[in-house]
Short mmCIF file of N, CA and C and ligand atoms in Angstrom, two decimals:
data_model
loop_
_atom_site.label_atom_id
_atom_site.label_comp_id
_atom_site.label_asym_id
_atom_site.label_seq_id
_atom_site.Cartn_x
_atom_site.Cartn_y
_atom_site.Cartn_z
N MET A 1 -55.05 145.08 -53.66
CA MET A 1 -54.05 146.04 -54.29
C MET A 1 -52.81 145.40 -55.49
N ALA A 2 -52.51 145.79 -56.25
CA ALA A 2 -51.39 145.74 -56.96
C ALA A 2 -50.14 145.76 -56.96
N SER A 3 -49.26 144.46 -56.70
CA SER A 3 -48.16 145.14 -56.17
C SER A 3 -47.07 145.65 -57.10
N ARG A 4 -46.22 146.43 -56.85
CA ARG A 4 -45.48 146.71 -58.14
C ARG A 4 -43.61 146.34 -57.73
N ARG A 5 -43.22 145.54 -58.56
CA ARG A 5 -42.22 144.70 -58.46
C ARG A 5 -40.78 145.96 -58.57
N GLN A 6 -40.05 145.84 -58.35
CA GLN A 6 -38.51 146.11 -58.63
C GLN A 6 -38.41 145.29 -59.83
N PRO A 7 -37.44 145.68 -60.35
CA PRO A 7 -36.90 144.88 -61.70
C PRO A 7 -35.79 144.00 -61.16
N GLY A 8 -35.62 142.90 -61.39
CA GLY A 8 -35.61 141.57 -60.92
C GLY A 8 -35.69 140.87 -59.66
N THR A 9 -36.75 141.30 -59.08
CA THR A 9 -37.39 140.48 -58.20
C THR A 9 -38.83 139.51 -58.37
N GLY A 10 -38.70 139.51 -59.80
CA GLY A 10 -40.00 138.40 -60.36
C GLY A 10 -39.23 137.31 -60.25
N THR A 11 -40.37 136.35 -61.13
CA THR A 11 -39.78 134.99 -61.23
C THR A 11 -39.27 134.70 -63.03
N SER A 12 -39.50 135.77 -63.75
CA SER A 12 -39.15 135.52 -64.86
C SER A 12 -37.99 134.55 -65.35
N TRP A 13 -38.26 133.80 -66.09
CA TRP A 13 -37.03 132.79 -66.23
C TRP A 13 -36.10 133.79 -67.08
N THR A 14 -35.81 135.01 -67.79
CA THR A 14 -35.34 135.41 -68.43
C THR A 14 -34.49 136.46 -67.21
N TRP A 15 -34.42 136.26 -66.13
CA TRP A 15 -33.69 136.90 -65.14
C TRP A 15 -33.10 136.44 -64.47
N CYS A 16 -31.71 136.61 -64.31
CA CYS A 16 -31.31 135.62 -63.05
C CYS A 16 -31.00 136.37 -62.01
N GLY A 17 -31.19 137.61 -61.82
CA GLY A 17 -31.08 138.19 -60.59
C GLY A 17 -29.35 138.43 -60.29
N CYS A 18 -28.18 138.68 -61.15
CA CYS A 18 -27.46 138.98 -60.93
C CYS A 18 -27.95 140.70 -61.60
N SER A 19 -26.39 141.23 -61.22
CA SER A 19 -26.17 142.54 -61.28
C SER A 19 -25.71 143.20 -63.05
N SER A 20 -25.17 142.31 -63.46
CA SER A 20 -23.92 141.94 -64.79
C SER A 20 -25.16 142.20 -65.95
N SER A 21 -24.60 142.90 -66.55
CA SER A 21 -25.82 143.43 -67.68
C SER A 21 -25.37 142.07 -69.12
N SER A 22 -24.60 141.07 -68.45
CA SER A 22 -23.95 140.06 -69.48
C SER A 22 -24.35 138.98 -69.45
N PRO A 23 -25.17 138.55 -70.70
CA PRO A 23 -26.18 137.53 -70.32
C PRO A 23 -25.14 136.12 -70.33
N SER A 24 -23.87 136.27 -70.87
CA SER A 24 -22.99 134.82 -70.82
C SER A 24 -22.83 134.42 -69.34
N ILE A 25 -23.04 135.36 -68.28
CA ILE A 25 -22.55 134.92 -67.22
C ILE A 25 -23.76 134.25 -66.28
N CYS A 26 -24.95 134.77 -66.97
CA CYS A 26 -26.06 134.28 -65.82
C CYS A 26 -27.01 133.34 -66.58
N GLY A 27 -26.89 132.89 -68.12
CA GLY A 27 -28.18 132.47 -68.56
C GLY A 27 -27.47 131.12 -69.21
N ALA A 28 -27.76 130.53 -70.35
CA ALA A 28 -27.35 129.65 -70.99
C ALA A 28 -26.13 129.09 -71.28
N ARG A 29 -25.31 130.47 -71.30
CA ARG A 29 -24.03 130.40 -71.55
C ARG A 29 -23.50 130.25 -70.35
N ALA A 30 -23.24 130.00 -69.70
CA ALA A 30 -22.41 130.17 -68.60
C ALA A 30 -21.09 129.60 -68.52
N PHE A 31 -20.78 128.24 -69.31
CA PHE A 31 -19.84 128.02 -69.81
C PHE A 31 -19.41 128.25 -70.86
N PRO A 32 -18.27 129.18 -70.98
CA PRO A 32 -17.63 129.56 -72.41
C PRO A 32 -17.17 128.46 -73.14
N ARG A 33 -17.57 128.92 -74.27
CA ARG A 33 -17.43 127.26 -75.47
C ARG A 33 -16.38 128.42 -76.61
N ASN A 34 -15.29 127.79 -77.20
CA ASN A 34 -14.36 127.83 -78.05
C ASN A 34 -13.91 129.27 -78.05
N LYS A 35 -13.86 129.77 -76.87
CA LYS A 35 -12.90 131.33 -76.25
C LYS A 35 -12.06 131.20 -75.11
N LEU A 36 -11.28 131.92 -75.46
CA LEU A 36 -10.44 131.94 -74.37
C LEU A 36 -10.62 132.73 -73.17
N ASP A 37 -10.92 132.65 -71.92
CA ASP A 37 -11.25 133.22 -70.88
C ASP A 37 -10.81 134.90 -71.18
N GLU A 38 -9.72 134.91 -71.65
CA GLU A 38 -9.44 136.42 -71.40
C GLU A 38 -9.39 137.24 -72.11
N LYS A 39 -10.29 136.61 -73.47
CA LYS A 39 -10.90 137.31 -74.62
C LYS A 39 -12.59 137.35 -74.30
N ARG A 40 -12.64 137.14 -73.02
CA ARG A 40 -14.17 137.39 -72.83
C ARG A 40 -14.31 138.76 -71.78
N PRO A 41 -14.30 140.44 -72.64
CA PRO A 41 -14.58 141.71 -71.69
C PRO A 41 -15.89 141.37 -71.47
N ASP A 42 -16.64 140.72 -71.06
CA ASP A 42 -18.21 140.78 -71.16
C ASP A 42 -18.34 140.31 -69.36
N ALA A 43 -17.21 139.21 -68.79
CA ALA A 43 -17.69 138.61 -67.75
C ALA A 43 -16.46 139.10 -66.46
N GLY A 44 -16.97 139.10 -66.06
CA GLY A 44 -16.10 139.68 -64.12
C GLY A 44 -15.36 138.40 -64.09
N LEU A 45 -14.17 138.78 -63.05
CA LEU A 45 -13.22 138.20 -62.34
C LEU A 45 -14.29 136.93 -61.63
N ALA A 46 -15.01 137.41 -61.08
CA ALA A 46 -15.30 136.49 -59.86
C ALA A 46 -16.31 135.18 -60.72
N ALA A 47 -16.95 135.47 -62.00
CA ALA A 47 -17.55 134.55 -62.56
C ALA A 47 -16.81 133.96 -63.24
N LEU A 48 -15.48 134.22 -63.94
CA LEU A 48 -14.94 133.45 -64.68
C LEU A 48 -13.85 132.42 -63.76
N SER A 49 -13.92 132.78 -62.49
CA SER A 49 -13.10 131.88 -61.38
C SER A 49 -13.78 130.84 -61.39
N ARG A 50 -15.40 131.27 -60.73
CA ARG A 50 -16.14 130.12 -60.40
C ARG A 50 -16.19 129.69 -61.41
N HIS A 51 -16.36 129.47 -62.69
CA HIS A 51 -16.26 128.65 -64.13
C HIS A 51 -15.14 127.76 -63.87
N TRP A 52 -14.05 128.23 -64.00
CA TRP A 52 -12.69 127.83 -64.12
C TRP A 52 -12.61 126.83 -63.10
N ILE A 53 -13.14 127.03 -61.80
CA ILE A 53 -12.91 125.76 -60.94
C ILE A 53 -13.92 125.21 -61.33
N VAL A 54 -14.97 125.33 -61.64
CA VAL A 54 -16.00 124.35 -61.81
C VAL A 54 -15.51 123.24 -63.01
N ARG A 55 -15.04 123.89 -63.92
CA ARG A 55 -14.41 122.92 -64.92
C ARG A 55 -13.28 122.16 -64.40
N SER A 56 -12.57 123.13 -63.69
CA SER A 56 -11.32 121.82 -63.42
C SER A 56 -11.73 121.08 -62.38
N LEU A 57 -13.11 121.11 -61.41
CA LEU A 57 -13.04 119.95 -60.70
C LEU A 57 -14.00 118.82 -61.48
N ALA A 58 -14.79 119.36 -62.55
CA ALA A 58 -15.03 118.47 -63.46
C ALA A 58 -14.36 117.60 -64.55
N CYS A 59 -12.91 117.60 -64.12
CA CYS A 59 -11.99 117.32 -65.28
C CYS A 59 -12.17 117.88 -66.71
N ARG A 60 -12.45 118.49 -66.70
CA ARG A 60 -12.56 118.96 -68.19
C ARG A 60 -11.63 119.91 -68.59
N CYS A 61 -11.34 120.60 -69.72
CA CYS A 61 -10.55 120.97 -70.62
C CYS A 61 -10.36 122.43 -69.65
N PRO A 62 -9.45 123.00 -69.51
CA PRO A 62 -9.51 124.42 -68.86
C PRO A 62 -10.04 125.42 -69.70
N ARG A 63 -9.79 125.28 -70.76
CA ARG A 63 -10.04 126.33 -71.94
C ARG A 63 -11.21 126.36 -72.11
N CYS A 64 -12.30 125.45 -73.17
CA CYS A 64 -13.13 125.40 -73.39
C CYS A 64 -14.26 125.01 -72.44
N GLY A 65 -13.94 123.98 -71.29
CA GLY A 65 -15.22 122.83 -70.63
C GLY A 65 -15.50 121.71 -70.95
N ILE A 66 -15.21 121.32 -72.74
CA ILE A 66 -15.93 120.26 -73.19
C ILE A 66 -14.99 119.15 -72.99
N GLY A 67 -13.74 119.37 -73.72
CA GLY A 67 -13.35 118.21 -73.85
C GLY A 67 -12.68 117.96 -72.81
N ALA A 68 -12.18 116.03 -72.51
CA ALA A 68 -12.07 115.59 -71.39
C ALA A 68 -10.70 115.69 -70.70
N LEU A 69 -10.15 115.77 -69.60
CA LEU A 69 -8.95 116.27 -69.56
C LEU A 69 -8.06 115.18 -69.25
N PHE A 70 -8.76 113.83 -68.93
CA PHE A 70 -7.80 112.54 -68.73
C PHE A 70 -8.45 111.62 -69.81
N GLU A 71 -7.00 110.85 -69.81
CA GLU A 71 -7.07 109.18 -70.34
C GLU A 71 -7.22 108.60 -69.75
N GLY A 72 -7.83 107.34 -69.22
CA GLY A 72 -7.37 106.67 -67.55
C GLY A 72 -7.74 107.72 -66.57
N TYR A 73 -6.90 107.25 -65.63
CA TYR A 73 -7.18 107.61 -64.32
C TYR A 73 -6.65 109.67 -63.89
N LEU A 74 -4.95 109.21 -64.04
CA LEU A 74 -4.61 110.26 -64.09
C LEU A 74 -3.79 110.98 -64.98
N LYS A 75 -3.74 110.47 -65.98
CA LYS A 75 -3.12 110.41 -67.55
C LYS A 75 -3.53 111.75 -68.17
N PRO A 76 -3.06 112.94 -68.49
CA PRO A 76 -3.61 113.85 -68.95
C PRO A 76 -3.67 113.54 -71.04
N VAL A 77 -4.48 113.76 -71.29
CA VAL A 77 -4.91 113.91 -72.70
C VAL A 77 -3.54 114.61 -73.32
N ALA A 78 -3.26 114.25 -74.62
CA ALA A 78 -2.31 115.17 -75.41
C ALA A 78 -2.94 116.55 -75.80
N ALA A 79 -4.15 116.17 -76.15
CA ALA A 79 -4.55 117.63 -76.51
C ALA A 79 -6.34 117.52 -76.49
N CYS A 80 -6.75 118.67 -76.02
CA CYS A 80 -8.34 118.60 -75.99
C CYS A 80 -8.79 118.19 -77.13
N SER A 81 -9.91 117.36 -77.29
CA SER A 81 -10.62 116.61 -78.40
C SER A 81 -11.55 117.60 -79.14
N HIS A 82 -12.02 119.39 -77.83
CA HIS A 82 -12.45 119.93 -78.76
C HIS A 82 -11.95 121.42 -79.17
N CYS A 83 -11.12 121.91 -78.34
CA CYS A 83 -10.40 122.94 -78.93
C CYS A 83 -8.73 122.74 -79.06
N GLY A 84 -8.55 121.64 -78.60
CA GLY A 84 -7.00 121.66 -79.15
C GLY A 84 -5.94 122.13 -78.41
N LEU A 85 -6.35 122.37 -77.23
CA LEU A 85 -5.23 122.71 -76.28
C LEU A 85 -4.61 121.78 -75.88
N GLU A 86 -3.24 121.81 -75.86
CA GLU A 86 -2.13 120.50 -75.46
C GLU A 86 -2.19 120.55 -74.27
N ILE A 87 -2.36 119.83 -73.32
CA ILE A 87 -2.77 119.98 -72.02
C ILE A 87 -1.45 118.57 -71.54
N ALA A 88 -1.31 117.69 -72.33
CA ALA A 88 0.18 116.87 -71.42
C ALA A 88 1.37 117.59 -71.52
N ARG A 89 1.79 118.62 -72.29
CA ARG A 89 2.80 119.68 -72.43
C ARG A 89 2.93 119.82 -70.68
N ASN A 90 1.79 120.06 -70.04
CA ASN A 90 1.79 120.74 -68.64
C ASN A 90 1.25 120.30 -67.50
N ASP A 91 1.53 118.79 -67.98
CA ASP A 91 1.27 117.99 -66.42
C ASP A 91 1.56 118.53 -65.68
N SER A 92 0.79 118.31 -64.52
CA SER A 92 1.09 118.82 -63.41
C SER A 92 2.12 118.04 -62.46
N GLY A 93 2.52 116.52 -62.95
CA GLY A 93 2.92 115.72 -62.32
C GLY A 93 2.48 115.31 -60.96
N ASP A 94 3.60 115.24 -59.83
CA ASP A 94 3.04 115.01 -58.30
C ASP A 94 2.73 116.40 -57.67
N GLY A 95 2.46 117.41 -57.99
CA GLY A 95 2.07 118.32 -57.07
C GLY A 95 0.79 118.15 -56.48
N PRO A 96 -0.19 117.68 -57.25
CA PRO A 96 -1.70 117.39 -56.49
C PRO A 96 -1.13 116.53 -55.52
N ALA A 97 -0.77 115.30 -55.50
CA ALA A 97 0.00 114.45 -54.40
C ALA A 97 0.40 115.20 -53.30
N VAL A 98 0.90 116.37 -53.99
CA VAL A 98 1.93 116.44 -52.03
C VAL A 98 0.90 117.61 -51.82
N PHE A 99 -0.13 118.16 -52.35
CA PHE A 99 -1.15 119.14 -51.54
C PHE A 99 -1.81 118.40 -50.82
N LEU A 100 -2.08 117.10 -51.26
CA LEU A 100 -3.12 116.51 -50.66
C LEU A 100 -2.75 115.79 -49.58
N ILE A 101 -1.30 115.44 -49.19
CA ILE A 101 -0.63 114.63 -48.39
C ILE A 101 -0.65 115.85 -47.67
N PHE A 102 -0.38 116.86 -47.79
CA PHE A 102 -0.17 118.31 -46.66
C PHE A 102 -1.74 118.18 -45.96
N ILE A 103 -2.52 118.32 -47.06
CA ILE A 103 -4.36 118.50 -46.18
C ILE A 103 -4.79 117.62 -45.50
N LEU A 104 -4.55 116.54 -46.37
CA LEU A 104 -5.30 115.36 -45.76
C LEU A 104 -4.27 114.72 -44.21
N GLY A 105 -3.38 114.85 -44.25
CA GLY A 105 -2.13 114.83 -42.66
C GLY A 105 -2.80 116.08 -41.91
N PHE A 106 -2.91 117.23 -42.46
CA PHE A 106 -3.45 118.32 -41.81
C PHE A 106 -4.60 117.94 -40.90
N LEU A 107 -5.61 117.25 -41.55
CA LEU A 107 -6.86 116.74 -41.12
C LEU A 107 -7.24 115.93 -40.52
N VAL A 108 -6.47 114.51 -40.90
CA VAL A 108 -6.80 113.32 -40.38
C VAL A 108 -6.03 113.19 -39.51
N VAL A 109 -4.52 113.35 -38.98
CA VAL A 109 -3.76 113.60 -37.86
C VAL A 109 -4.21 113.84 -36.28
N PRO A 110 -5.06 115.17 -36.52
CA PRO A 110 -5.71 115.86 -35.28
C PRO A 110 -6.94 114.64 -34.89
N ALA A 111 -7.69 114.49 -35.87
CA ALA A 111 -8.61 113.43 -35.88
C ALA A 111 -8.39 112.33 -35.33
N ALA A 112 -7.14 111.61 -35.64
CA ALA A 112 -6.64 109.99 -34.88
C ALA A 112 -6.34 110.46 -33.90
N LEU A 113 -5.80 111.66 -33.59
CA LEU A 113 -5.75 112.03 -32.09
C LEU A 113 -6.60 112.15 -31.06
N ILE A 114 -7.66 112.76 -31.87
CA ILE A 114 -9.15 112.97 -30.71
C ILE A 114 -9.46 111.77 -30.84
N VAL A 115 -9.61 110.59 -31.82
CA VAL A 115 -10.29 109.56 -31.31
C VAL A 115 -9.05 108.75 -30.38
N GLU A 116 -8.05 108.98 -30.20
CA GLU A 116 -7.34 108.27 -29.20
C GLU A 116 -7.81 108.40 -27.99
N PHE A 117 -7.49 109.97 -27.61
CA PHE A 117 -7.58 110.42 -26.34
C PHE A 117 -8.76 110.48 -25.76
N THR A 118 -10.18 110.47 -26.69
CA THR A 118 -11.60 110.60 -26.21
C THR A 118 -12.03 108.70 -26.09
N TRP A 119 -11.63 107.98 -26.75
CA TRP A 119 -12.49 106.67 -26.74
C TRP A 119 -11.48 105.45 -26.63
N SER A 120 -10.00 105.89 -26.92
CA SER A 120 -8.92 105.12 -26.60
C SER A 120 -9.09 103.24 -27.47
N PRO A 121 -9.80 103.26 -28.46
CA PRO A 121 -9.73 102.08 -29.13
C PRO A 121 -8.28 101.48 -28.95
N PRO A 122 -8.65 99.93 -29.59
CA PRO A 122 -7.56 98.85 -29.34
C PRO A 122 -6.59 100.05 -30.72
N ILE A 123 -5.11 98.91 -30.53
CA ILE A 123 -4.36 100.01 -31.64
C ILE A 123 -4.98 99.36 -33.13
N TRP A 124 -5.59 97.94 -33.28
CA TRP A 124 -6.23 97.70 -34.53
C TRP A 124 -6.95 98.90 -35.03
N VAL A 125 -7.76 99.34 -34.32
CA VAL A 125 -8.65 100.43 -34.73
C VAL A 125 -7.76 101.47 -35.65
N HIS A 126 -6.80 102.33 -35.44
CA HIS A 126 -6.40 102.70 -35.57
C HIS A 126 -5.62 101.98 -37.30
N VAL A 127 -4.76 101.36 -37.02
CA VAL A 127 -4.47 100.60 -38.25
C VAL A 127 -5.27 100.26 -39.49
N VAL A 128 -6.19 100.11 -39.12
CA VAL A 128 -7.01 99.84 -40.37
C VAL A 128 -7.88 101.28 -40.86
N VAL A 129 -8.57 102.09 -39.87
CA VAL A 129 -9.21 102.87 -40.10
C VAL A 129 -8.75 103.70 -41.01
N TRP A 130 -7.80 104.20 -40.76
CA TRP A 130 -7.08 105.55 -41.10
C TRP A 130 -6.79 105.72 -42.16
N PRO A 131 -5.54 104.41 -42.80
CA PRO A 131 -5.13 104.27 -43.81
C PRO A 131 -6.37 103.84 -45.40
N LEU A 132 -7.35 103.71 -44.20
CA LEU A 132 -8.57 103.47 -45.33
C LEU A 132 -8.92 104.76 -45.71
N LEU A 133 -9.29 105.13 -44.65
CA LEU A 133 -10.04 106.64 -44.93
C LEU A 133 -9.08 107.52 -45.76
N VAL A 134 -7.93 107.41 -45.25
CA VAL A 134 -6.76 108.43 -45.88
C VAL A 134 -6.92 107.66 -47.69
N GLY A 135 -6.91 106.36 -47.66
CA GLY A 135 -6.69 106.12 -49.47
C GLY A 135 -7.69 106.40 -50.13
N GLY A 136 -9.05 106.35 -49.18
CA GLY A 136 -10.50 106.70 -50.18
C GLY A 136 -10.28 108.10 -50.55
N LEU A 137 -9.85 108.92 -49.71
CA LEU A 137 -10.08 110.32 -49.81
C LEU A 137 -9.15 110.40 -50.71
N ILE A 138 -7.74 110.11 -50.99
CA ILE A 138 -6.92 110.42 -52.08
C ILE A 138 -7.50 110.23 -53.16
N ALA A 139 -8.15 108.43 -53.56
CA ALA A 139 -8.85 108.37 -54.62
C ALA A 139 -9.38 108.91 -55.41
N LEU A 140 -10.28 109.57 -54.14
CA LEU A 140 -11.51 110.63 -54.61
C LEU A 140 -11.16 111.91 -55.03
N LEU A 141 -10.08 112.40 -54.71
CA LEU A 141 -9.70 113.72 -54.56
C LEU A 141 -8.47 113.90 -55.47
N LEU A 142 -7.86 113.05 -55.84
CA LEU A 142 -6.45 113.21 -56.63
C LEU A 142 -6.60 113.84 -57.94
N ARG A 143 -7.71 112.89 -58.69
CA ARG A 143 -8.23 113.39 -60.30
C ARG A 143 -8.54 114.97 -60.22
N PRO A 144 -9.71 115.06 -59.41
CA PRO A 144 -10.07 116.73 -59.40
C PRO A 144 -8.75 117.63 -58.63
N SER A 145 -7.56 117.63 -58.31
CA SER A 145 -7.20 118.33 -57.61
C SER A 145 -6.16 118.33 -58.55
N LYS A 146 -5.70 117.02 -59.61
CA LYS A 146 -4.49 117.25 -60.79
C LYS A 146 -5.63 117.92 -61.65
N SER A 147 -6.92 118.00 -61.76
CA SER A 147 -7.23 118.67 -62.59
C SER A 147 -7.46 120.11 -62.46
N LEU A 148 -7.22 120.92 -60.81
CA LEU A 148 -7.40 122.00 -60.69
C LEU A 148 -5.92 122.80 -60.90
N VAL A 149 -4.96 121.89 -60.53
CA VAL A 149 -3.73 122.34 -60.83
C VAL A 149 -3.24 122.75 -62.08
N ILE A 150 -3.91 121.82 -62.65
CA ILE A 150 -3.58 122.11 -64.62
C ILE A 150 -4.62 123.90 -64.94
N ALA A 151 -5.54 123.42 -64.12
CA ALA A 151 -5.91 124.54 -64.97
C ALA A 151 -5.55 125.82 -64.44
N ILE A 152 -4.98 125.88 -63.04
CA ILE A 152 -4.30 126.74 -62.34
C ILE A 152 -3.39 127.19 -63.06
N GLN A 153 -2.70 126.45 -63.87
CA GLN A 153 -1.28 126.56 -64.64
C GLN A 153 -1.71 127.30 -65.93
N TYR A 154 -2.68 126.70 -66.59
CA TYR A 154 -3.26 127.26 -67.70
C TYR A 154 -3.75 128.90 -67.45
N ARG A 155 -4.10 129.41 -66.12
CA ARG A 155 -4.65 130.50 -66.25
C ARG A 155 -3.76 131.69 -65.95
N ASN A 156 -2.61 130.83 -65.26
CA ASN A 156 -1.40 131.80 -64.97
C ASN A 156 -0.19 132.02 -66.45
N ARG A 157 -0.30 131.05 -67.24
CA ARG A 157 0.47 130.55 -68.19
C ARG A 157 0.17 130.35 -69.61
N PRO A 158 -1.27 130.91 -69.92
CA PRO A 158 -1.51 130.12 -71.06
C PRO A 158 -0.92 129.89 -72.25
N ALA A 159 0.46 130.45 -72.44
CA ALA A 159 1.07 130.38 -73.95
C ALA A 159 1.90 128.96 -73.32
N ASP A 160 2.18 128.61 -72.57
CA ASP A 160 2.51 127.25 -72.11
C ASP A 160 1.90 126.34 -72.62
N PHE A 161 1.07 126.48 -73.02
CA PHE A 161 -0.15 125.18 -73.32
C PHE A 161 -0.30 125.27 -75.16
N GLY A 162 0.54 126.26 -75.45
CA GLY A 162 0.49 126.25 -77.30
C GLY A 162 -0.51 126.83 -77.95
ZN1 ZN B 201 -10.57 122.24 -74.64
#
């Protein structure tokens, strides 16, 4: 007996399964190109949020998602090489480092206390393990968190970027 499928339940490559009629948030144009997010009336807020967060975590330009955001490890480029967005004017400075200090402190200090009260290792274990763990996490997370803060600044005050 042939089954009758509801639209969207098949395996067609043209159907993404989302309820939106906009192809830009489902298919090949998942990342907007050369357009301000605010000028895309066809995209829902949730899709835009997902996209700019993905773009920022990939350390790409918050507007086009193509140009690199940094030259070197943490220095923002003067302007996006693709769309010309002036990024260095809105460098987030030390803000992301402060956020990471609070977040990692909230996570690592209880972990150190749990390790101490559970296994009571020698003090040199704490002296070696926790600074290495925190330093490694900061080195790993500082760049995407700085990119995320710049993207948040861009979303809230796009006129400041020129
Ligand atoms: Zn750009």
